[in-house]
Every structure is written in structure tokens, then in C-alpha cells.
Short mmCIF file of C-alpha atoms in Angstrom, two decimals:
data_model
loop_
_atom_site.label_atom_id
_atom_site.label_comp_id
_atom_site.label_asym_id
_atom_site.label_seq_id
_atom_site.Cartn_x
_atom_site.Cartn_y
_atom_site.Cartn_z
CA UNK X 1 15.38 -0.48 -33.05
CA UNK X 2 12.85 -2.70 -34.86
CA UNK X 3 13.37 -6.37 -35.74
CA UNK X 4 14.18 -5.69 -39.41
CA UNK X 5 17.03 -3.34 -38.51
CA UNK X 6 18.34 -5.82 -35.96
CA UNK X 7 18.50 -8.57 -38.59
CA UNK X 8 20.38 -6.34 -41.04
CA UNK X 9 22.78 -5.31 -38.28
CA UNK X 10 23.48 -8.98 -37.50
CA UNK X 11 24.13 -9.59 -41.23
CA UNK X 12 26.57 -6.65 -41.30
CA UNK X 13 28.51 -8.08 -38.37
CA UNK X 14 28.63 -11.52 -40.01
CA UNK X 15 29.74 -10.04 -43.35
CA UNK X 16 32.57 -8.10 -41.67
CA UNK X 17 33.82 -11.30 -40.09
CA UNK X 18 33.59 -12.99 -43.50
CA UNK X 19 35.84 -10.31 -45.05
CA UNK X 20 38.39 -10.83 -42.26
CA UNK X 21 38.31 -14.60 -42.69
CA UNK X 22 38.91 -14.40 -46.47
CA UNK X 23 41.81 -11.99 -45.94
CA UNK X 24 43.42 -14.23 -43.31
CA UNK X 25 43.66 -17.14 -45.81
CA UNK X 26 44.71 -14.97 -48.78
CA UNK X 27 41.43 -15.08 -50.72
CA UNK X 28 41.59 -11.43 -51.74
CA UNK X 29 39.02 -11.61 -54.58
CA UNK X 30 36.46 -13.25 -52.32
CA UNK X 31 37.22 -10.68 -49.63
CA UNK X 32 36.67 -7.83 -52.12
CA UNK X 33 33.37 -9.35 -53.25
CA UNK X 34 32.21 -9.70 -49.63
CA UNK X 35 33.22 -6.10 -48.97
CA UNK X 36 30.94 -4.90 -51.81
CA UNK X 37 28.09 -6.92 -50.32
CA UNK X 38 28.92 -5.34 -46.94
CA UNK X 39 28.58 -1.86 -48.47
CA UNK X 40 25.13 -2.74 -49.84
CA UNK X 41 24.01 -4.02 -46.44
CA UNK X 42 25.32 -0.89 -44.74
CA UNK X 43 23.51 1.36 -47.22
CA UNK X 44 20.30 -0.61 -46.72
CA UNK X 45 20.65 -0.25 -42.95
CA UNK X 46 21.30 3.50 -43.18
CA UNK X 47 18.21 4.12 -45.33
CA UNK X 48 15.88 2.13 -43.09
CA UNK X 49 17.38 3.67 -39.96
CA UNK X 50 16.72 7.19 -41.31
CA UNK X 51 13.09 6.28 -42.04
CA UNK X 52 12.67 4.87 -38.54
CA UNK X 53 14.20 7.97 -36.97
CA UNK X 54 11.93 10.26 -38.99
CA UNK X 55 8.94 8.25 -37.79
CA UNK X 56 10.05 8.59 -34.15
CA UNK X 57 10.65 12.34 -34.53
CA UNK X 58 7.17 12.75 -36.01
CA UNK X 59 5.61 10.81 -33.14
CA UNK X 60 7.49 12.91 -30.61
CA UNK X 61 6.32 16.14 -32.24
CA UNK X 62 2.73 14.94 -32.13
CA UNK X 63 3.09 13.94 -28.50
CA UNK X 64 4.59 17.31 -27.57
CA UNK X 65 1.75 19.20 -29.24
CA UNK X 66 -1.04 16.67 -28.78
CA UNK X 67 -3.06 14.93 -26.08
CA UNK X 68 -0.11 14.04 -23.87
CA UNK X 69 1.01 17.65 -23.69
CA UNK X 70 -2.53 18.87 -23.04
CA UNK X 71 -2.93 16.42 -20.15
CA UNK X 72 0.43 17.42 -18.67
CA UNK X 73 -0.39 21.12 -19.02
CA UNK X 74 -3.79 20.68 -17.39
CA UNK X 75 -2.28 18.71 -14.49
CA UNK X 76 0.26 21.48 -13.96
CA UNK X 77 -2.49 24.10 -13.98
CA UNK X 78 -4.60 22.17 -11.45
CA UNK X 79 -1.66 21.71 -9.07
CA UNK X 80 -0.73 25.37 -9.49
CA UNK X 81 -4.27 26.47 -8.69
CA UNK X 82 -4.32 24.25 -5.61
CA UNK X 83 -1.06 25.73 -4.29
CA UNK X 84 -2.34 29.24 -5.03
CA UNK X 85 -5.45 28.47 -2.97
CA UNK X 86 -3.30 27.25 -0.07
CA UNK X 87 -1.20 30.41 -0.18
CA UNK X 88 -4.24 32.66 -0.57
CA UNK X 89 -5.81 31.14 2.53
CA UNK X 90 -3.00 32.53 4.67
CA UNK X 91 -2.57 35.82 2.84
CA UNK X 92 0.45 34.74 0.82
CA UNK X 93 -1.10 35.44 -2.56
CA UNK X 94 -4.27 35.92 -4.56
CA UNK X 95 -6.31 33.66 -6.79
CA UNK X 96 -6.46 34.55 -10.46
CA UNK X 97 -9.71 34.12 -12.43
CA UNK X 98 -8.22 31.02 -14.11
CA UNK X 99 -7.35 29.51 -10.71
CA UNK X 100 -10.87 30.14 -9.44
CA UNK X 101 -12.37 28.48 -12.52
CA UNK X 102 -10.18 25.39 -12.06
CA UNK X 103 -10.98 25.13 -8.35
CA UNK X 104 -14.71 25.52 -8.99
CA UNK X 105 -14.59 22.67 -11.53
CA UNK X 106 -12.76 20.49 -8.99
CA UNK X 107 -15.49 21.11 -6.40
CA UNK X 108 -18.53 20.46 -8.59
CA UNK X 109 -19.30 17.40 -6.45
CA UNK X 110 -19.27 19.13 -3.08
CA UNK X 111 -17.59 17.05 -0.40
CA UNK X 112 -19.59 16.52 2.79
CA UNK X 113 -16.79 18.06 4.87
CA UNK X 114 -16.36 21.15 2.75
CA UNK X 115 -12.87 22.61 2.48
CA UNK X 116 -10.52 22.53 -0.45
CA UNK X 117 -10.53 19.29 -2.46
CA UNK X 118 -7.08 17.83 -3.06
CA UNK X 119 -6.56 17.27 -6.84
CA UNK X 120 -6.81 13.72 -8.16
CA UNK X 121 -3.18 13.61 -9.32
CA UNK X 122 -1.96 14.48 -5.82
CA UNK X 123 -4.33 11.90 -4.28
CA UNK X 124 -2.95 9.27 -6.67
CA UNK X 125 0.63 10.15 -5.70
CA UNK X 126 -0.29 9.93 -1.99
CA UNK X 127 -1.86 6.52 -2.59
CA UNK X 128 1.32 5.25 -4.24
CA UNK X 129 3.54 6.66 -1.49
CA UNK X 130 1.51 5.17 1.36
CA UNK X 131 1.64 1.65 -0.17
CA UNK X 132 5.25 1.21 0.91
CA UNK X 133 6.98 -1.94 2.14
CA UNK X 134 5.60 -1.71 5.69
CA UNK X 135 2.02 -0.90 4.61
CA UNK X 136 -0.58 -3.48 5.65
CA UNK X 137 -3.10 -2.05 3.19
CA UNK X 138 -1.59 -4.21 0.44
CA UNK X 139 -2.60 -7.38 2.34
CA UNK X 140 -6.33 -6.65 2.70
CA UNK X 141 -9.13 -6.04 0.22
CA UNK X 142 -9.73 -2.36 -0.58
CA UNK X 143 -12.99 -1.29 -2.18
CA UNK X 144 -13.68 2.20 -3.41
CA UNK X 145 -17.11 3.52 -2.41
CA UNK X 146 -18.94 6.63 -3.55
CA UNK X 147 -21.36 6.92 -0.62
CA UNK X 148 -20.91 7.56 3.09
CA UNK X 149 -22.66 4.34 4.04
CA UNK X 150 -23.92 1.19 2.40
CA UNK X 151 -23.76 -2.58 2.48
CA UNK X 152 -22.49 -5.58 0.56
CA UNK X 153 -24.11 -9.02 0.52
CA UNK X 154 -21.69 -11.93 0.43
CA UNK X 155 -22.19 -15.68 0.48
CA UNK X 156 -20.05 -17.43 3.01
CA UNK X 157 -18.65 -20.81 2.00
CA UNK X 158 -19.90 -20.22 -1.55
CA UNK X 159 -17.45 -22.82 -2.87
CA UNK X 160 -19.05 -25.43 -0.60
CA UNK X 161 -22.68 -24.74 -1.57
CA UNK X 162 -23.64 -26.32 -4.93
CA UNK X 163 -26.51 -25.23 -7.17
CA UNK X 164 -29.71 -27.30 -6.90
CA UNK X 165 -31.34 -29.07 -9.85
CA UNK X 166 -33.93 -26.84 -11.53
CA UNK X 167 -36.65 -28.23 -13.79
CA UNK X 168 -37.65 -26.38 -16.94
CA UNK X 169 -39.98 -23.43 -16.20
CA UNK X 170 -39.66 -24.10 -12.47
CA UNK X 171 -38.79 -21.50 -9.86
CA UNK X 172 -35.20 -21.33 -8.74
CA UNK X 173 -34.80 -22.46 -5.11
CA UNK X 174 -33.32 -20.08 -2.61
CA UNK X 175 -30.04 -21.10 -1.05
CA UNK X 176 -30.65 -21.74 2.62
CA UNK X 177 -29.75 -19.03 5.07
CA UNK X 178 -27.50 -18.26 6.92
CA UNK X 179 -25.15 -18.73 3.96
CA UNK X 180 -25.73 -15.12 2.96
CA UNK X 181 -24.41 -12.32 5.13
CA UNK X 182 -24.81 -8.56 4.83
CA UNK X 183 -21.76 -6.44 5.52
CA UNK X 184 -22.61 -2.85 6.44
CA UNK X 185 -20.11 -0.03 6.19
CA UNK X 186 -20.17 3.57 7.32
CA UNK X 187 -17.12 5.58 6.38
CA UNK X 188 -15.67 7.57 9.24
CA UNK X 189 -13.79 10.82 9.16
CA UNK X 190 -10.04 10.50 9.74
CA UNK X 191 -7.70 13.44 9.88
CA UNK X 192 -5.01 15.48 11.49
CA UNK X 193 -3.33 18.87 11.40
CA UNK X 194 -0.01 19.55 9.70
CA UNK X 195 1.78 22.60 11.10
CA UNK X 196 3.96 24.31 8.50
CA UNK X 197 6.08 27.42 8.70
CA UNK X 198 5.46 30.59 6.73
CA UNK X 199 8.80 30.01 4.99
CA UNK X 200 7.56 26.78 3.42
CA UNK X 201 4.48 28.51 2.03
CA UNK X 202 6.79 31.00 0.32
CA UNK X 203 8.60 28.13 -1.44
CA UNK X 204 7.98 26.78 -4.93
CA UNK X 205 4.79 24.91 -5.80
CA UNK X 206 6.80 21.70 -6.34
CA UNK X 207 8.34 21.84 -2.86
CA UNK X 208 5.02 22.62 -1.17
CA UNK X 209 3.24 19.76 -2.95
CA UNK X 210 6.12 17.36 -2.27
CA UNK X 211 6.03 18.16 1.45
CA UNK X 212 2.25 17.76 1.63
CA UNK X 213 2.26 14.45 -0.26
CA UNK X 214 4.90 12.89 1.97
CA UNK X 215 3.18 13.97 5.19
CA UNK X 216 -0.32 12.89 4.11
CA UNK X 217 0.99 9.54 2.83
CA UNK X 218 2.82 8.86 6.09
CA UNK X 219 -0.24 9.63 8.24
CA UNK X 220 -2.63 7.75 5.93
CA UNK X 221 -0.41 4.65 6.05
CA UNK X 222 -0.17 4.79 9.85
CA UNK X 223 -3.96 5.17 10.09
CA UNK X 224 -4.61 2.14 7.91
CA UNK X 225 -1.99 0.05 9.72
CA UNK X 226 -3.60 0.78 13.11
CA UNK X 227 -7.08 0.01 11.77
CA UNK X 228 -6.01 -3.29 10.22
CA UNK X 229 -4.09 -4.48 13.31
CA UNK X 230 -7.04 -3.56 15.54
CA UNK X 231 -9.46 -5.45 13.26
CA UNK X 232 -7.21 -8.53 13.20
CA UNK X 233 -7.07 -8.53 17.00
CA UNK X 234 -10.82 -8.02 17.18
CA UNK X 235 -11.77 -10.98 14.95
CA UNK X 236 -9.21 -13.33 16.54
CA UNK X 237 -9.84 -12.32 20.18
CA UNK X 238 -10.09 -15.34 22.51
CA UNK X 239 -9.33 -17.65 19.56
CA UNK X 240 -5.54 -17.34 19.54
CA UNK X 241 -3.66 -20.55 18.72
CA UNK X 242 -0.47 -21.30 20.63
CA UNK X 243 2.38 -22.62 18.48
CA UNK X 244 5.53 -24.17 19.88
CA UNK X 245 7.18 -25.56 16.76
CA UNK X 246 6.89 -26.67 13.16
CA UNK X 247 4.11 -29.20 13.69
CA UNK X 248 1.85 -26.56 15.26
CA UNK X 249 2.45 -24.20 12.33
CA UNK X 250 1.72 -26.96 9.80
CA UNK X 251 -1.54 -27.80 11.58
CA UNK X 252 -2.77 -24.24 11.03
CA UNK X 253 -2.43 -24.49 7.24
CA UNK X 254 -3.34 -28.20 6.93
CA UNK X 255 -6.37 -28.35 9.25
CA UNK X 256 -7.42 -25.10 10.94
CA UNK X 257 -7.69 -23.04 7.74
CA UNK X 258 -10.10 -24.03 4.99
CA UNK X 259 -8.17 -25.62 2.08
CA UNK X 260 -9.42 -22.92 -0.31
CA UNK X 261 -8.12 -20.22 2.04
CA UNK X 262 -4.87 -22.07 2.67
CA UNK X 263 -4.05 -21.95 -1.06
CA UNK X 264 -3.90 -18.15 -0.99
CA UNK X 265 -2.59 -17.74 2.54
CA UNK X 266 0.40 -15.77 3.74
CA UNK X 267 2.02 -14.95 7.08
CA UNK X 268 2.15 -11.56 8.80
CA UNK X 269 4.39 -11.13 11.82
CA UNK X 270 6.55 -8.59 13.63
CA UNK X 271 10.30 -8.48 14.25
CA UNK X 272 10.05 -10.82 17.24
CA UNK X 273 7.98 -13.37 15.33
CA UNK X 274 10.11 -13.16 12.21
CA UNK X 275 13.26 -13.80 14.23
CA UNK X 276 11.71 -16.95 15.72
CA UNK X 277 10.46 -18.24 12.36
CA UNK X 278 13.80 -17.45 10.73
CA UNK X 279 15.66 -19.66 13.22
CA UNK X 280 13.43 -22.74 12.82
CA UNK X 281 15.14 -25.77 11.26
CA UNK X 282 13.95 -29.16 10.07
CA UNK X 283 15.41 -32.49 11.21
CA UNK X 284 18.26 -32.11 8.68
CA UNK X 285 19.26 -28.72 10.07
CA UNK X 286 17.84 -26.78 7.08
CA UNK X 287 16.16 -23.49 7.82
CA UNK X 288 12.40 -23.63 7.18
CA UNK X 289 12.25 -20.08 5.84
CA UNK X 290 13.81 -19.78 2.40
CA UNK X 291 14.10 -16.93 -0.14
CA UNK X 292 11.30 -16.71 -2.68
CA UNK X 293 12.82 -17.79 -6.04
CA UNK X 294 10.77 -15.18 -7.91
CA UNK X 295 11.40 -12.42 -5.33
CA UNK X 296 14.80 -12.92 -3.68
CA UNK X 297 14.21 -10.15 -1.11
CA UNK X 298 11.11 -11.93 0.28
CA UNK X 299 10.84 -15.26 2.10
CA UNK X 300 8.54 -18.27 2.09
CA UNK X 301 7.44 -20.46 4.99
CA UNK X 302 7.49 -24.18 4.06
CA UNK X 303 8.28 -23.03 0.51
CA UNK X 304 4.62 -21.98 0.04
CA UNK X 305 3.49 -19.10 2.21
CA UNK X 306 4.90 -15.56 1.74
CA UNK X 307 6.05 -13.97 5.00
CA UNK X 308 5.65 -10.22 5.59
CA UNK X 309 7.57 -8.63 8.44
CA UNK X 310 6.56 -5.33 10.03
CA UNK X 311 8.00 -3.50 13.00
CA UNK X 312 7.15 -4.35 16.59
CA UNK X 313 5.68 -0.85 16.84
CA UNK X 314 3.18 -1.57 14.05
CA UNK X 315 2.24 -5.07 15.30
CA UNK X 316 3.21 -5.25 18.99
CA UNK X 317 4.02 -8.47 20.83
CA UNK X 318 1.84 -9.17 23.88
CA UNK X 319 3.58 -8.96 27.23
CA UNK X 320 2.63 -11.59 29.80
CA UNK X 321 4.21 -12.77 33.01
CA UNK X 322 7.67 -14.21 32.35
CA UNK X 323 7.96 -13.07 28.75
CA UNK X 324 5.86 -12.11 25.77
CA UNK X 325 3.81 -13.72 23.02
CA UNK X 326 4.72 -12.87 19.45
CA UNK X 327 1.91 -12.58 16.87
CA UNK X 328 2.00 -14.77 13.74
CA UNK X 329 -1.06 -14.00 11.62
CA UNK X 330 -1.83 -16.83 9.17
CA UNK X 331 -4.45 -16.87 6.44
CA UNK X 332 -5.80 -14.72 3.62
CA UNK X 333 -6.36 -11.18 4.86
CA UNK X 334 -8.00 -10.16 1.56
CA UNK X 335 -10.78 -12.63 2.32
CA UNK X 336 -10.96 -11.64 5.97
CA UNK X 337 -10.96 -7.83 5.89
CA UNK X 338 -12.20 -5.10 3.56
CA UNK X 339 -11.44 -1.38 3.71
CA UNK X 340 -14.20 0.77 2.27
CA UNK X 341 -12.39 3.85 0.99
CA UNK X 342 -14.19 7.04 -0.02
CA UNK X 343 -10.95 8.11 -1.73
CA UNK X 344 -11.42 11.79 -1.02
CA UNK X 345 -9.01 14.21 0.57
CA UNK X 346 -9.96 17.70 1.68
CA UNK X 347 -8.02 20.36 3.54
CA UNK X 348 -8.74 23.51 5.51
CA UNK X 349 -6.05 26.11 6.19
CA UNK X 350 -5.70 28.52 9.10
CA UNK X 351 -2.90 30.60 10.60
CA UNK X 352 -4.94 31.88 13.55
CA UNK X 353 -6.47 28.77 15.15
CA UNK X 354 -5.01 27.60 18.46
CA UNK X 355 -1.49 28.90 19.08
CA UNK X 356 -0.54 29.02 15.38
CA UNK X 357 -0.44 32.83 15.33
CA UNK X 358 2.04 32.97 18.22
CA UNK X 359 4.41 30.47 16.57
CA UNK X 360 4.17 31.99 13.05
CA UNK X 361 2.84 28.71 11.69
CA UNK X 362 -0.03 27.62 9.49
CA UNK X 363 -2.24 24.64 10.25
CA UNK X 364 -3.35 22.47 7.35
CA UNK X 365 -6.18 20.21 8.49
CA UNK X 366 -6.36 17.10 6.29
CA UNK X 367 -9.44 14.86 6.21
CA UNK X 368 -10.30 11.57 4.51
CA UNK X 369 -13.09 9.03 5.00
CA UNK X 370 -12.92 5.25 5.21
CA UNK X 371 -14.22 2.27 7.15
CA UNK X 372 -12.94 -1.24 7.83
CA UNK X 373 -15.05 -4.36 8.27
CA UNK X 374 -14.45 -8.07 8.72
CA UNK X 375 -15.88 -10.19 5.91
CA UNK X 376 -14.78 -13.75 6.67
CA UNK X 377 -13.42 -14.11 10.18
CA UNK X 378 -12.47 -17.74 9.59
CA UNK X 379 -10.04 -16.76 6.83
CA UNK X 380 -7.40 -15.68 9.35
CA UNK X 381 -5.89 -17.24 12.47
CA UNK X 382 -3.81 -15.50 15.11
CA UNK X 383 -1.00 -17.81 16.16
CA UNK X 384 1.14 -16.86 19.15
CA UNK X 385 4.53 -18.14 20.26
CA UNK X 386 5.73 -17.58 23.80
CA UNK X 387 9.27 -16.25 24.25
CA UNK X 388 10.46 -16.14 27.89
CA UNK X 389 12.53 -13.20 29.06
CA UNK X 390 14.04 -15.28 31.86
CA UNK X 391 15.92 -17.42 29.34
CA UNK X 392 17.98 -14.58 28.00
CA UNK X 393 15.36 -13.34 25.58
CA UNK X 394 14.94 -9.61 25.12
CA UNK X 395 11.63 -7.98 25.69
CA UNK X 396 9.68 -6.83 22.65
CA UNK X 397 10.77 -3.48 21.25
CA UNK X 398 7.16 -2.29 21.20
CA UNK X 399 6.63 -3.24 24.83
CA UNK X 400 9.75 -1.30 25.88
CA UNK X 401 8.84 1.82 23.93
CA UNK X 402 7.38 4.66 25.93
CA UNK X 403 5.27 6.99 23.80
CA UNK X 404 5.59 10.67 24.61
CA UNK X 405 2.48 12.78 25.04
CA UNK X 406 3.45 14.75 21.93
CA UNK X 407 3.55 11.56 19.85
CA UNK X 408 0.12 10.53 21.10
CA UNK X 409 -1.40 13.98 20.57
CA UNK X 410 -0.34 13.87 16.90
CA UNK X 411 -2.51 10.76 16.38
CA UNK X 412 -6.25 10.70 15.76
CA UNK X 413 -8.62 9.45 18.43
CA UNK X 414 -9.16 6.20 16.54
CA UNK X 415 -5.40 5.67 16.17
CA UNK X 416 -4.78 6.19 19.90
CA UNK X 417 -7.53 3.72 20.83
CA UNK X 418 -6.23 1.20 18.29
CA UNK X 419 -2.67 1.54 19.61
CA UNK X 420 -3.88 1.08 23.18
CA UNK X 421 -5.80 -2.06 22.20
CA UNK X 422 -2.77 -3.38 20.32
CA UNK X 423 -0.59 -2.92 23.40
CA UNK X 424 -3.13 -4.70 25.58
CA UNK X 425 -4.20 -1.62 27.55
CA UNK X 426 -7.66 -1.67 29.16
CA UNK X 427 -8.70 1.69 27.72
CA UNK X 428 -11.66 3.22 29.54
CA UNK X 429 -12.42 5.84 26.88
CA UNK X 430 -14.06 5.50 23.45
CA UNK X 431 -14.38 7.67 20.33
CA UNK X 432 -17.30 9.44 22.01
CA UNK X 433 -14.85 10.99 24.48
CA UNK X 434 -12.79 14.07 23.67
CA UNK X 435 -9.30 13.66 22.32
CA UNK X 436 -7.84 15.17 25.49
CA UNK X 437 -9.60 12.52 27.58
CA UNK X 438 -8.39 9.71 25.30
CA UNK X 439 -4.79 11.02 25.42
CA UNK X 440 -4.91 11.21 29.21
CA UNK X 441 -6.37 7.68 29.37
CA UNK X 442 -3.59 6.29 27.15
CA UNK X 443 -0.82 8.00 29.12
CA UNK X 444 -2.27 6.69 32.38
CA UNK X 445 -2.56 3.13 30.98
CA UNK X 446 1.03 3.32 29.69
CA UNK X 447 2.33 4.52 33.06
CA UNK X 448 0.54 1.67 34.83
CA UNK X 449 1.88 -0.91 32.38
CA UNK X 450 5.47 0.33 32.74
CA UNK X 451 5.31 0.50 36.54
#
């Protein structure tokens, strides 16, 4: 309802009350006069309302037959062609000429890995699904790239380096090195195999796409979480700051972090670390962590710094003799880390590879490409707080967890290595080794750590 109709409606309500008031004091003639005015207002409202409704109906008709409908229809056709291609790959259907034309148009820019390109609308939905509450991707900088490798030149401490004076017609002086730094990236292939039953591939297109989107989003989020945690540990290695109380935490933001970084800083910690922070009190007995007034479900440290909690499995505590150290990552991760994302998804389908034929399953191999690089290592600090197990504390959930070989085999090589590094294992294998060797290395390191 537009503003004009709202005003008339308010006048109608006021006029009705006026009629009642006149009647209550016996002023019948005045009440009758007000009633006639009420009728005129009501008629005016009805006429304008009809015009407004006709306008809305006309807009709806145009939308149903116009651009919006065309876009929706095209999206439906693309998704339908994609599902048809998946089914055709395992002998569950055939591609029509229209489907082939749509798929050919989707693959005009041939992906370096080949395979079937996942439609943009599905990729967008996956991106939205993977950016859930426990996703670390939202904390770092993400840059879309169109090439497999490249570089970015950044100026470190740019806010601290002023421009020089330049005379008219004079050459501009170069800012002294090493203020400038080149960041190279080379996107790496990440992927895994989803095993689906023949029954699922006989289902509706909506159900097939829904299943694929949820699985891809879950694996993509786990991949990014592992990469980010590994990069944080890499850039803060041997520079961890021990914190025992409030004063140590304040020192991080007041002195150790650059003031410009401190302004945009936040805190990332796991369940162990959050529990410790959440029990800290000031001298008056008031808890230091308080709800964010603008976002009641989130909390602030010292009333300034947003605190994000993830599971101990995502960001493990570090076991040491007598207890464990909980990670409390302070700083601006968007300044510290950048993910270079190719933003492509491709799939290959087979029902005969490996033991798929024997189990009546189909393997859908999903691939994407991305890289992660540190940009400003001084923009983040790894604080650690020691919690003794001898004083009644419970050991970190992540440290207690024993990963099964099946769980590890479902991960990519990079994910396994990142998990091992996060748990403090001295992995002897690298990405140059086979996946079987890396799995065996992880299981051996886990067995030794639990012994």
C-alpha cells in the first residue's frame, strides 16, 4: 500500500471515531455530517485502491511473460540439461538436441580439467551454502581469478609511507623498497569423489541437484577451513604469544598489533578457547565477553572485538605435557590471508571405475581450483592459553578424537596434510606422495600420538 492510501486510511479511522464521539454526546446532526464525509473518504480510498491493484496486476503479468520469466525458464533448462548429462553418463537417459546445445554453450570456455562444467546457478547456490556459520572463508579476503597463476603487488605499511614532495615537471620519486611486495598465486586442483546409488540418479532433477549442492558445499567448506587453519599456523609458527589473563589479551590489541589493524580486528577461537574467554571477569565480577548489541547471537571481547567460535575439530587445541594450549587468533584475517579462487566446478561421472560396478554405485568426481597465500603476516597473532588437565580440566575434544581410516580416505591429500599439521603431527609425507602413502602416514602419526 502506497503512502497516499495509508493517509486516507488513517483519515477514515479518525472519521469513524469522530462519528462515535458525536453520537456519544447526542450531537446527531454533527454525527450525520461526519458520516457523509466518511462515505466520501471511503469512496476515494476504494477508487485509488482499485487503480493501485490494476497497476500491480499489470506489473505481474509483464513479469510472468517478460525478462524475469525468460531468465527463470533458461535457468530451468540449463539445470535440466546438466542433470540429463549426468544421467546419460551412466546410461540412465539420452541427451536431446536442445540439451546438447545448452551444454555446448556452457563449455565454450573449455576448462583445463575437462569434464562437465557445473552451471553458474548451481555454483552460486554451493557458494551460499558453504558460507555457513562455521565457515572460516568469511573471515579472510577472497579474490576471484581467471587464470591458473599470477601475482599481485601490494605495498606493506602503505598507511605509514607518505608521498614525497614533487616539483612541477619533475619526475616522481620511487617509494623505497622493500615496501612493495609481490604475492604469487598458483591455483591448485582440489577434489573428491561422491558415490551415489543408481536409485538417486533415477530421482527427480530437483532431488539430484539438491543432493549434489549439499555435498559439494560441505566438502568445499571443509577444504577452505583446513587451508585457512594451516595458513594461520604457518604464518604464526614460532611466534605464538602466551596469554594468562586480561592484561595479556589487552596487550595484543594495544601494542602487538598495528593500530590500523587493531581497529578492524576480531578473535577466532575454538570451543576450548571460547569457554576460557567466556569465563573471564573484570575486578567487579562482570564477564568480559558481552553480547553484541547489533547482533545478539554474537559476542564482543572488551566490547570491541567480535569473537567467532568454531569446533575443536576445525581448529584443534595443541596438546602438551600436563594439558593443552588453546588457540586464540587475534587480528584482521582479511589483511593477513587471501584465497585466490578460480570459481569453477567440473565433474566427471563413472559407474565402472574402482569397485563402483560391484556396489551398483556411480562415482561423481568433483574438481575446483584455488590457492591461498599470506599477504600481511603481521596482521594476525596467535595467542595461546594453557589449560592443565591435572587441575580437573578436560582434554580438548579434537585431541581425543580418533579419525577412522574411512574418514581420512574421504579427504583430499592437501586436507589430510593440513589436518595432520593442525594436530601437531610430524608428517613425513608431502603432496608429491600418493594418497595411500599420506593416509598411511597420518594413521601412523595418530596411533603414535594416542599411545
